[in-house]
Coordinates of C-alpha atoms and ligand atoms in Angstrom, one line a residue:
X1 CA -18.0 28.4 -13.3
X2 CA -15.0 26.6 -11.4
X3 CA -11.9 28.8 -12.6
X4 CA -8.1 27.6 -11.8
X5 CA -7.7 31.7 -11.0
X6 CA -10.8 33.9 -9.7
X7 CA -9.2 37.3 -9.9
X8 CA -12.1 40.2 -8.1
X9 CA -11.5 43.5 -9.5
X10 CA -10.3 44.8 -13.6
X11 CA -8.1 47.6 -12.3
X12 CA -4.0 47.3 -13.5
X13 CA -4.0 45.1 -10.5
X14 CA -6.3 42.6 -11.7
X15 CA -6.7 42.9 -15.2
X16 CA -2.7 42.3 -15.5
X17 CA -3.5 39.3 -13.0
X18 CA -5.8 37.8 -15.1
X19 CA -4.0 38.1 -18.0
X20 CA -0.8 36.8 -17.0
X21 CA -2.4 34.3 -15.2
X22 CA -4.4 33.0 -18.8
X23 CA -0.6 33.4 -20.5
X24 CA 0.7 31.0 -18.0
X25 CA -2.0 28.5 -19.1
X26 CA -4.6 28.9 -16.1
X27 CA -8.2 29.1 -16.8
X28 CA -8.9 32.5 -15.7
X29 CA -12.2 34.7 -14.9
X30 CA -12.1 38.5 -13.7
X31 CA -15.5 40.3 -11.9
X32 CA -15.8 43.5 -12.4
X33 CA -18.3 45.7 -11.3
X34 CA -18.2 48.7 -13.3
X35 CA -15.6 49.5 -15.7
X36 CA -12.6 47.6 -17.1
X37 CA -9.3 49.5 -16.0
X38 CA -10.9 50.2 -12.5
X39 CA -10.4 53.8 -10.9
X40 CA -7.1 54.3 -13.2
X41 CA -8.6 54.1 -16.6
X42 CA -11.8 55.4 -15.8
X43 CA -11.8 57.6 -12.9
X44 CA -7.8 58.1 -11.9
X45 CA -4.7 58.4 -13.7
X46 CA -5.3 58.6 -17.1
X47 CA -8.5 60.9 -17.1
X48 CA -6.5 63.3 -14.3
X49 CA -3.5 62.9 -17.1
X50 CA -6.0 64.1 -20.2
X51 CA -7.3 67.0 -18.6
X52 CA -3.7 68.5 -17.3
X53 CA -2.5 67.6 -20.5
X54 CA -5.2 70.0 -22.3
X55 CA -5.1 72.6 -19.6
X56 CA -1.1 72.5 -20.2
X57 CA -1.5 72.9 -23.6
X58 CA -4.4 76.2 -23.1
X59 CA -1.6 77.7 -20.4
X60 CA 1.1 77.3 -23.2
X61 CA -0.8 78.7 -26.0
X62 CA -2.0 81.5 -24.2
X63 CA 1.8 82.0 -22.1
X64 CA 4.3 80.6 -23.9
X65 CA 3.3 80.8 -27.8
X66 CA 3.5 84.7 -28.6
X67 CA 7.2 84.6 -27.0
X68 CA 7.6 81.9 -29.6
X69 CA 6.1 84.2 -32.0
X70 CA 3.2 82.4 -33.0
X71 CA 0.4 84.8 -33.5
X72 CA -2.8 83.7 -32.4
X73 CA -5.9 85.7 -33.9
X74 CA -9.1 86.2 -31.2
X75 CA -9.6 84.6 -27.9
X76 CA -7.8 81.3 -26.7
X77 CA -10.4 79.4 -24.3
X78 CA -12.0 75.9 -23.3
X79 CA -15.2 74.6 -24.3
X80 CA -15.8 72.4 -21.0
X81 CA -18.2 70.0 -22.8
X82 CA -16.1 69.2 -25.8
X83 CA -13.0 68.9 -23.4
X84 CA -15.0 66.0 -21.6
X85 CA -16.2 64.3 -24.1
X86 CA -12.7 63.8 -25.5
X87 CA -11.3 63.2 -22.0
X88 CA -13.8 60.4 -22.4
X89 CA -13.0 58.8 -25.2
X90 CA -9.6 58.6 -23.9
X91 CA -11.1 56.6 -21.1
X92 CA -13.3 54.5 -23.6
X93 CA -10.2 53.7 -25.7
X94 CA -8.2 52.3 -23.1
X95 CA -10.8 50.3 -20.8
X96 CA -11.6 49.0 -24.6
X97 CA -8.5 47.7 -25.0
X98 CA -8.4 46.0 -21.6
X99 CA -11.1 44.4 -23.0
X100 CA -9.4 43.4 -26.0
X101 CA -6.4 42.3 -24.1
X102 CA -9.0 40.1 -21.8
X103 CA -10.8 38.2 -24.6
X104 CA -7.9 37.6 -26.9
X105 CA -5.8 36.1 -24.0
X106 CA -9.1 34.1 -23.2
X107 CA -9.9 35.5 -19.9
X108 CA -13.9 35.0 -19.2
X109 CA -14.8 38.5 -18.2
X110 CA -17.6 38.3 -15.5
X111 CA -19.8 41.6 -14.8
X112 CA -21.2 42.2 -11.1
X113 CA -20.7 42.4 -7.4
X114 CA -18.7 39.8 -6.1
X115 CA -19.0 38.4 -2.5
X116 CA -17.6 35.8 -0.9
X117 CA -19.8 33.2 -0.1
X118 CA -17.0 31.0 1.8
X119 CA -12.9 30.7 1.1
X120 CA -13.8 28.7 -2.1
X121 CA -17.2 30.0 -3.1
X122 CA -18.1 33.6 -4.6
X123 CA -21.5 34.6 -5.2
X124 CA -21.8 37.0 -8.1
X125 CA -25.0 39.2 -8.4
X126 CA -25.0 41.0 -12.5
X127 CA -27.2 43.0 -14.1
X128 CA -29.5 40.1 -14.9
X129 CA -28.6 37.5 -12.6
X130 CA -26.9 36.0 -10.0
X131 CA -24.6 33.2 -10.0
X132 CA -21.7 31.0 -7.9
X133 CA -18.0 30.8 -9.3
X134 CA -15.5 28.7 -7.6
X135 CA -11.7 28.9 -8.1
X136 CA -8.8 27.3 -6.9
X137 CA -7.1 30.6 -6.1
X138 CA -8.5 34.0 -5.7
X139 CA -6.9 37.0 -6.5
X140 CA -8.5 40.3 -4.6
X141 CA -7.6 43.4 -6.1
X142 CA -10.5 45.6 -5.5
X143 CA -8.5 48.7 -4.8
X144 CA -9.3 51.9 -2.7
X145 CA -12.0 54.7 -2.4
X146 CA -11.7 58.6 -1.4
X147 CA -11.5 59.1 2.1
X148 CA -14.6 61.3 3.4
X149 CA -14.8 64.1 6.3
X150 CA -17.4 64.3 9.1
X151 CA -19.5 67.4 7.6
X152 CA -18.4 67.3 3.6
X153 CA -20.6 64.1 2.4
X154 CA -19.9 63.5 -0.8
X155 CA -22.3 64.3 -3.6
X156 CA -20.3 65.2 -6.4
X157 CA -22.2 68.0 -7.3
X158 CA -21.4 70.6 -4.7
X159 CA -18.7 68.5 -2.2
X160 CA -17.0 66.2 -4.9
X161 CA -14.4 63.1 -4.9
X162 CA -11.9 63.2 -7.3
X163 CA -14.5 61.1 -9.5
X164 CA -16.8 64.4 -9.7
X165 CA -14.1 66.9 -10.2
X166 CA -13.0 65.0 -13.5
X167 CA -16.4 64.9 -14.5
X168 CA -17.0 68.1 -14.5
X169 CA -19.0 70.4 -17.3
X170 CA -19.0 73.3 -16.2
X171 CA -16.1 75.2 -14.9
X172 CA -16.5 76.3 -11.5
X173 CA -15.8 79.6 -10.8
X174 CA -14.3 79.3 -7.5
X175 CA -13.1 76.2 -5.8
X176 CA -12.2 74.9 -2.1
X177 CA -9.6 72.1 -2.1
X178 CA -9.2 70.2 1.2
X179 CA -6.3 68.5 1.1
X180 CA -3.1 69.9 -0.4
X181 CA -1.7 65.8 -1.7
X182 CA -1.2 64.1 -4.7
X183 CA -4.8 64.2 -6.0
X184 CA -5.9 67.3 -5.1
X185 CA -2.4 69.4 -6.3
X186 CA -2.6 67.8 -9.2
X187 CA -6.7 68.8 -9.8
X188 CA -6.2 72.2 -8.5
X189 CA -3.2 72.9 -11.1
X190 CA -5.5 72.0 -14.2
X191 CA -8.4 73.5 -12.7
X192 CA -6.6 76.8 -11.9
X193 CA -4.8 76.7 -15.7
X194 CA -8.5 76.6 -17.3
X195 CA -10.1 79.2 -15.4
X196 CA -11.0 78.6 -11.7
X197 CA -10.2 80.5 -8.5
X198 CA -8.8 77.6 -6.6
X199 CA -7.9 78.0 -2.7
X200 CA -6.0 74.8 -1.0
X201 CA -6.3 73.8 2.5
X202 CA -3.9 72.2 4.0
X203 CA -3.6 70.6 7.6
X204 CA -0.3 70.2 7.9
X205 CA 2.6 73.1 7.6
X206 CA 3.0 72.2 4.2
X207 CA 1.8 70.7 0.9
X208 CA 2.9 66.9 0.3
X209 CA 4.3 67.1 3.9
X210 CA 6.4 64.2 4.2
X211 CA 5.8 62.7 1.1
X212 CA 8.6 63.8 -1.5
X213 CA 11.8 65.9 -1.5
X214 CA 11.0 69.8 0.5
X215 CA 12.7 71.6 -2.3
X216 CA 11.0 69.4 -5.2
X217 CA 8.0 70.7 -3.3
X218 CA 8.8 74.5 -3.2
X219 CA 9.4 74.6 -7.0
X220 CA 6.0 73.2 -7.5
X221 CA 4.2 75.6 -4.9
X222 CA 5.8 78.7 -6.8
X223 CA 4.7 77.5 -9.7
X224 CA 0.8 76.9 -8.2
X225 CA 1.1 80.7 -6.7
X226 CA 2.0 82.0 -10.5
X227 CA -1.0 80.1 -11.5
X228 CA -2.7 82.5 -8.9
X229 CA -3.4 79.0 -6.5
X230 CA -3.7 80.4 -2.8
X231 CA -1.7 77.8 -0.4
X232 CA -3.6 77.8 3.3
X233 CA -1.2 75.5 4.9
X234 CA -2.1 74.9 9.0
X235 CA -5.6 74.9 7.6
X236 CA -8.6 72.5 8.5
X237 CA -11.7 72.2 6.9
X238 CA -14.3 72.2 9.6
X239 CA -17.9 72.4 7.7
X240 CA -19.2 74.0 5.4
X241 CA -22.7 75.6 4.4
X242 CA -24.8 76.0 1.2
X243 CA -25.2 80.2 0.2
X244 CA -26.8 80.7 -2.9
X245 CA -25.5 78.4 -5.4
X246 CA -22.6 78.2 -4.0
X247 CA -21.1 77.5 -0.4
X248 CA -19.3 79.0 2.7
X249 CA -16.5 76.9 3.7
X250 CA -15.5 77.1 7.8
X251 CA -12.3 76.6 8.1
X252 CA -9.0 77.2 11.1
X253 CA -6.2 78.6 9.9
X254 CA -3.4 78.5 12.4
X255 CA -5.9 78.2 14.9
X256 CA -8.1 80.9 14.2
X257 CA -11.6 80.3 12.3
X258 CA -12.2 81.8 9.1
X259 CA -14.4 81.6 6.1
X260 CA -14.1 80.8 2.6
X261 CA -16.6 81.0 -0.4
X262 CA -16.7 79.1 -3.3
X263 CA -19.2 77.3 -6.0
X264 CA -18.0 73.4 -5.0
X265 CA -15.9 71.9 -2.8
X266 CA -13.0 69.3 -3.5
X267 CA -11.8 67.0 -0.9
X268 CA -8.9 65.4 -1.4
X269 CA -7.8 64.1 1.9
X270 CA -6.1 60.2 1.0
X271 CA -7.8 56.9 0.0
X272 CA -8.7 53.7 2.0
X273 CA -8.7 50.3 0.9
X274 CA -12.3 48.8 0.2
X275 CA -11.9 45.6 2.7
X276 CA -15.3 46.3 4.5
X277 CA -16.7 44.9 1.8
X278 CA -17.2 41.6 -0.4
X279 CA -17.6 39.6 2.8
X280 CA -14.1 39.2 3.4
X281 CA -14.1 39.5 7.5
X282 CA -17.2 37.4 7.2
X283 CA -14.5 34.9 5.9
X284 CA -11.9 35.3 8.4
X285 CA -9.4 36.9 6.6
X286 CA -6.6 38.9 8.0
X287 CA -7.2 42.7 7.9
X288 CA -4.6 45.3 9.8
X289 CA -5.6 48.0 11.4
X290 CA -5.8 50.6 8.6
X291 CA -8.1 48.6 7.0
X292 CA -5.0 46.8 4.4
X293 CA -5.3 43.1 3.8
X294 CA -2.7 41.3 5.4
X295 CA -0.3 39.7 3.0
X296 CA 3.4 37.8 2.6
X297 CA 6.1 38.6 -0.4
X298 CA 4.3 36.6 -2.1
X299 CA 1.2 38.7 -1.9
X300 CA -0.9 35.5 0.3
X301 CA -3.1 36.3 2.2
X302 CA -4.0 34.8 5.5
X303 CA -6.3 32.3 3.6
X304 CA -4.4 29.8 1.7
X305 CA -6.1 29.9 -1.8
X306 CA -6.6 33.6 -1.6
X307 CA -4.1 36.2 -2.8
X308 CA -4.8 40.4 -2.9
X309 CA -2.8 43.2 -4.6
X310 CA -3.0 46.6 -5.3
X311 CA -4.1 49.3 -3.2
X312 CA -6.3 47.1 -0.9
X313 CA -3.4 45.0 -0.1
X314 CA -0.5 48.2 1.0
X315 CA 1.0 51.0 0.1
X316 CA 1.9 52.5 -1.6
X317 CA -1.4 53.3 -3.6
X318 CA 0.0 53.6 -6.7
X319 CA -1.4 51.6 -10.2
X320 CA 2.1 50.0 -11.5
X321 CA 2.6 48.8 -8.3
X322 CA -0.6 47.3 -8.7
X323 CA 0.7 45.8 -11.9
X324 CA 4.0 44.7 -10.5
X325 CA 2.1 43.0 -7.9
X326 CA -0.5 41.4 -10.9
X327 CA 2.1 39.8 -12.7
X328 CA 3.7 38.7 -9.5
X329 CA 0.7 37.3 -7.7
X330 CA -0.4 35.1 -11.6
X331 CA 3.2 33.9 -11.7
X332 CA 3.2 32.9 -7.8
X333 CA 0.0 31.0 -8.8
X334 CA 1.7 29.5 -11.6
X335 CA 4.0 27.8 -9.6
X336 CA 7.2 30.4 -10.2
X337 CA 10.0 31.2 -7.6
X338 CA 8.5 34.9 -7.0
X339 CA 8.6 37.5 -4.1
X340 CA 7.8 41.5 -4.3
X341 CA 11.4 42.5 -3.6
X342 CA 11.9 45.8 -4.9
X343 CA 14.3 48.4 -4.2
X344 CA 11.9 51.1 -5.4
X345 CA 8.5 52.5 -6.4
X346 CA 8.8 55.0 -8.4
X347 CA 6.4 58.3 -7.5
X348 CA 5.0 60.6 -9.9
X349 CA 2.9 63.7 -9.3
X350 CA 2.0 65.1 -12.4
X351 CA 1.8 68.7 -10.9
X352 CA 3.4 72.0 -13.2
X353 CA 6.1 70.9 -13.0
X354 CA 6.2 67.4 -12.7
X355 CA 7.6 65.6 -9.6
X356 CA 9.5 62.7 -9.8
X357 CA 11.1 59.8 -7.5
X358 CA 13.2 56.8 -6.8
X359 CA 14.3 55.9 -3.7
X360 CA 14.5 58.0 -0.6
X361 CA 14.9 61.3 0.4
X362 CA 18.0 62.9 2.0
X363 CA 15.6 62.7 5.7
X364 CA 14.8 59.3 4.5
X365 CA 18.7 58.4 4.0
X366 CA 19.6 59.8 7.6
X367 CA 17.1 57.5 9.3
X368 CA 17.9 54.4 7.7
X369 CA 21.3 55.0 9.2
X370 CA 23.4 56.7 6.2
X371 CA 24.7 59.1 7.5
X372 CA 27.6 60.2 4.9
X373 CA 25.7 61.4 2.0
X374 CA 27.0 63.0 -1.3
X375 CA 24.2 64.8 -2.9
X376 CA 24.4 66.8 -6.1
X377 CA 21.9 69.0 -8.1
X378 CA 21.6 69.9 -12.1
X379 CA 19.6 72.7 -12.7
X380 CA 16.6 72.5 -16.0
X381 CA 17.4 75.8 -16.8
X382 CA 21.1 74.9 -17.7
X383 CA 19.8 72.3 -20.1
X384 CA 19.5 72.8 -23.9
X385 CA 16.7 70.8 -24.2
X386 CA 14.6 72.3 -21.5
X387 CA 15.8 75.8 -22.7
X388 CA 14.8 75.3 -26.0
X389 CA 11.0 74.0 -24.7
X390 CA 10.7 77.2 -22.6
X391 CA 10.2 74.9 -19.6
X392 CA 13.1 75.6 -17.3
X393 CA 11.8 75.4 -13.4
X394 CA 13.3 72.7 -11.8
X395 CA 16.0 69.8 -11.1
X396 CA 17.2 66.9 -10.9
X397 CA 18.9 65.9 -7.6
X398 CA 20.9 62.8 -6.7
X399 CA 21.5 61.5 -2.9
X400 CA 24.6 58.8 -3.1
X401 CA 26.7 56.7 -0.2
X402 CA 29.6 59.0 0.2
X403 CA 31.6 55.7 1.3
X404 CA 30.8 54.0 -2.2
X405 CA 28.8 56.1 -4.6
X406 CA 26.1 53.9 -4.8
X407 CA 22.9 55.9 -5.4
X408 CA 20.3 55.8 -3.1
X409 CA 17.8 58.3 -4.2
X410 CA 16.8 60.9 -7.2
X411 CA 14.2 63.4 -6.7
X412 CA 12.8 65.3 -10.1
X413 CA 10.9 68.2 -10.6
X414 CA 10.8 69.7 -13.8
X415 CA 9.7 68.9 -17.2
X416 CA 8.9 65.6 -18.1
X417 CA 10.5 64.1 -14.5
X418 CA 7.9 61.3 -14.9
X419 CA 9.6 60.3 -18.0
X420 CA 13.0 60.4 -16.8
X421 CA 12.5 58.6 -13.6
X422 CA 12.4 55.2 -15.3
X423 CA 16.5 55.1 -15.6
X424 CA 16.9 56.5 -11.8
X425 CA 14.5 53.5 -10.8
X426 CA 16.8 51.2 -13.0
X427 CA 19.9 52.7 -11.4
X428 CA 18.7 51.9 -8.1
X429 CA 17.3 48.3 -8.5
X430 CA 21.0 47.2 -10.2
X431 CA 22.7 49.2 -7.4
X432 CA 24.3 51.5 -9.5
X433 CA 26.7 54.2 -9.0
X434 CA 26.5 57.5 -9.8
X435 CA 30.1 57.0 -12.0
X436 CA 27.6 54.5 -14.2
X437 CA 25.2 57.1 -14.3
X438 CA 27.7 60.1 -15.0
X439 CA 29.6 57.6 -17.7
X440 CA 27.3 56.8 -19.5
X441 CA 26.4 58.4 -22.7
X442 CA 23.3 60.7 -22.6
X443 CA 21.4 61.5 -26.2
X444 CA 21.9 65.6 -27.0
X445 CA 20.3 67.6 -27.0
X446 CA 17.5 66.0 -24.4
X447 CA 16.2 66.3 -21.1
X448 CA 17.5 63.4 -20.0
X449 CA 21.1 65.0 -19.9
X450 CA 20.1 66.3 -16.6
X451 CA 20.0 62.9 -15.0
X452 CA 24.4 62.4 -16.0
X453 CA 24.9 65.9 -15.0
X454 CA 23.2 66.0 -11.6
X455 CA 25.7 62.4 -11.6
X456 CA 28.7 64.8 -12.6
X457 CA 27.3 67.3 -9.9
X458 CA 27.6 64.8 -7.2
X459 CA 30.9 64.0 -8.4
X460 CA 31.7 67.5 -8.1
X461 CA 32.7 68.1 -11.4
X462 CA 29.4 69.0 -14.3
X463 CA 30.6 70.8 -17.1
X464 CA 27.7 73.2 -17.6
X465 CA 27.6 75.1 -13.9
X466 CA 30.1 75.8 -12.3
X467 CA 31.1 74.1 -9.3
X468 CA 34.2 73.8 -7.5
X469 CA 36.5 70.4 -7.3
X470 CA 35.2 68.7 -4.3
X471 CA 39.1 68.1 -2.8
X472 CA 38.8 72.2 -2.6
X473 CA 35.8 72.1 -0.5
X474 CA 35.6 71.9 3.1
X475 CA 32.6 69.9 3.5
X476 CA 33.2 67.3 0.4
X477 CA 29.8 65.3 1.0
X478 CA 27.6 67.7 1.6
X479 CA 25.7 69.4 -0.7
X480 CA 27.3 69.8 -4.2
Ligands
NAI1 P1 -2.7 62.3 0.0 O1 -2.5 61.4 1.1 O2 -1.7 62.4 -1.1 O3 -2.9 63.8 0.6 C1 -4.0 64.1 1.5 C2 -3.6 65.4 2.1 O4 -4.8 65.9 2.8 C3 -2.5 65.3 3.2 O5 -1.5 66.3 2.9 C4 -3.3 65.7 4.5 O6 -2.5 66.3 5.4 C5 -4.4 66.5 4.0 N1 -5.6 66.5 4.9 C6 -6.2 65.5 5.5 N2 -7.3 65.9 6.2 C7 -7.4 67.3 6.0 C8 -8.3 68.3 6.5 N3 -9.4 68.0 7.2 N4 -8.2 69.5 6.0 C9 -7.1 69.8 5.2 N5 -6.2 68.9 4.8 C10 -6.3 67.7 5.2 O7 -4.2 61.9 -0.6 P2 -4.8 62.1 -2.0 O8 -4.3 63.3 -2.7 O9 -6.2 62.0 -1.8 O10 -4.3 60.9 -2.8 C11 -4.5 59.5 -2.4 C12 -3.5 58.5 -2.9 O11 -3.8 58.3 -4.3 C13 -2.1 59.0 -2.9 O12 -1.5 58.7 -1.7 C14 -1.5 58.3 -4.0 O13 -1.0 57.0 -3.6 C15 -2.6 58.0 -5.0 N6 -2.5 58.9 -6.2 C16 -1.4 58.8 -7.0 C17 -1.3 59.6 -8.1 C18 -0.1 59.5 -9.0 O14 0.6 58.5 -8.9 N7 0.2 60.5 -9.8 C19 -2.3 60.6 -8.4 C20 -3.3 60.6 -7.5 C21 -3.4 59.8 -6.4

């Protein structure tokens, strides 16, 4: 059990870890103590991703399809068991092929609860037994768990984590969502397109307050009204008690109590990172004070031989950073020239519609000290593509250097944004300007047009709205 590279944790932190670490030659283990693909695979992204893909495609069969003309005979609705047992094989399909991925690169997977015994000893306790492993290096990518609130324990039947609201066979008829973020938009959207009554609460004066671009933001909150969402922004949960089967939720809105009721409870309120456990102050390491392992560019720790990545080592808490970081950390290891030095992490939130991002807002633009901004818009609904899906909310919106065009920032939202983001994040890492982006040729008809006209908007000249030549404006670099 003495491994060149120890990685702790099978999430798309570790998992790419390990196996880039194998490909590079070093004899490799990952522990994992429940499933391979960590909270992603399993309890994260992609099951979140299954069920708003179904939900999407109920809404558009029961919205969209007799404008289309298609004719549907009898009732369109979900059968809540069958949708989770396919939402589970999803799951099954891709932690198996992590698995495949681990054995046919030769990683020895471990299964169990890893502490550290000292900087160069682990103790691993499995189903059956326990056992040491050493390592020269030790990767620690053991990721993050919900965030809980005094007086809404978590027992994923009546106040449920994320984990228990994908898991869910029955469809609750009405739902309280604390926490109007990432996760809990996202839930209450498919929720609210299969059936449920969904109310938000939100503490601060709006939803993903500070997190992405206010009028990406607005789109999406229209959108969650239509689906008949309510928004209770300036609204803390304060407790909540058990009536009948279901529960009355005590709230303040704007200062003043009220009370909600509902069947369950969602609380959605941000992850931490899961350093209080494996022994890892026991060891000495470094820890900040929100509970993020200290680490270097190189993603070292303050123990030489250890390493961490992924959401217990910073933010953002978001899996391909976790996998940037993987294949950094292995090659690090190997003995490569490598640093995280990126210009960008992409964002997606896979609300209706999407939201998308690279780079930083026009807020975050001003306080980094640029203050000359050109910043141009293309609307969906001016796009042949997006016409001809029937899916026409939204933008896409550029933010540029006035002084040299470079791009510094494009906020999506609209359909398929988190598919389209992947050139503005290219863009931005090679320093692009929006002239590249407005010069080169876009595929018709798609959705990605929208990312050369929102460059031609900037410019001040896109063919399909109309704008007027910027020289004929009085305020050229503001907004176009
Ligand atoms: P979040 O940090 O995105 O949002 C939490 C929200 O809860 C905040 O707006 C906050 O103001 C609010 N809040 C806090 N306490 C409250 C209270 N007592 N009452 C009412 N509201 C309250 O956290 P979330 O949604 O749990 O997501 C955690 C992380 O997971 C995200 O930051 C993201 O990094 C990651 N994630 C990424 C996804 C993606 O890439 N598509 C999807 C889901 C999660």
């Amino acid at each position: 059990m003495n491994f060149d590279v120890c990685v702790i944790g099978a999430g798309p932190g570790g998992y790419v870890a390990a196996i880039r670490s194998a490909q590079l030659g070093l004899k490799t283990c990952v522990i994992e103590r429940d499933r391979l693909g960590g909270v992603c695979l399993n309890v994260g992204c992609i099951p979140s991703k299954a069920m708003i893909t179904a939900s999407h495609l109920l809404h558009r069969v029961q919205h969209d399809a007799p404008e289309m003309g298609i004719k549907i005979g009898g009732k369109v609705s979900v059968d809540m068991p069958t949708l989770l047992s396919w939402k589970n094989s999803v799951c099954e399909r891709m932690s198996g092929g992590v698995q495949q991925l681990l054995k046919g690169n030769s990683v020895e997977v471990m299964s169990g609860e890893a502490t550290f015994k000292n900087a160069t000893t682990l103790t691993v306790k499995g189903k059956d037994k326990t056992q040491d492993v050493t390592a020269k290096h030790f990767v620690i990518a053991t990721g993050s768990r919900p965030i809980e609130i005094p007086g809404f324990a978590f027992d994923e039947k009546i106040v449920m984590s994320s984990t228990g609201a994908l898991d869910l066979d029955q469809l609750p008829k009405k739902l309280v969502v604390i926490g109007g973020g990432y996760i809990g938009l996202e839930i209450a959207g498919y929720l609210a397109k299969l059936g449920t009554e969904v109310t938000v609460l939100e503490a601060n004066k709006e939803i993903l307050f500070g997190v992405v671009d206010k009028e990406c933001v607005q789109v999406v909150a229209r959108k969650l009204k239509k689906l008949g969402v309510q928004i209770l922004t300036d609204a803390k949960a304060k407790g909540y008690v058990k009536k009948g089967s279901g529960v009355e939720v005590t709230c303040e809105i704007f200062g003043k109590e009220e009370k909600l009721v509902a069947d369950k409870i969602l609380v959605t309120v941000g992850r931490k990172p899961n350093s209080d456990q494996m022994n890892l102050k026991g060891i000495g390491l470094a820890i900040d004070e929100k509970g993020f392992i200290k680490v270097d560019a190189k993603r070292r720790t303050s123990l030489p031989n250890i390493y961490a990545i992924g959401d217990i080592a910073c933010q953002p808490m978001l899996a391909h950073k976790a996998s940037h970081e993987g294949v950094l950390v292995a090659e690090v290891i190997g003995g490569k020239n490598r640093a995280y030095d990126v210009k960008t992490v992409p964002a997606v939130i896979f609300t209706d519609p999407e939201i998308a991002s690279a780079g930083m807002t026009e807020e975050e633009c001003k306080a980094k000290g640029f203050t000359d901004l050109r910043v141009g818009k293309f609307p969906f609904a001016a796009n042949g593509r997006a016409v001809s899906m029937m899916e026409t909310d939204g933008f896409v919106k550029i933010v540029a250097n006035a002084k040299n065009n470079v791009v510094l920032g494009v906020h999506i939202v609209g359909p398929e944004a988190s598919n389209l983001i992947s050139e503005a994040a290219l863009a931005i890492e090679m320093g692009a300007t929006v002239e590249d982006l407005a010069l080169t040729i876009h595929p018709h008809p798609t959705l990605g047009e929208t990312m050369m006209e929102a460059a031609e908007a900037t410019l001040g000249h896109a063919i399909h709205v109309i704008q007027r030549p910027l020289s004929q404006r009085k305020t050229p670099t503001a907004h176009v």
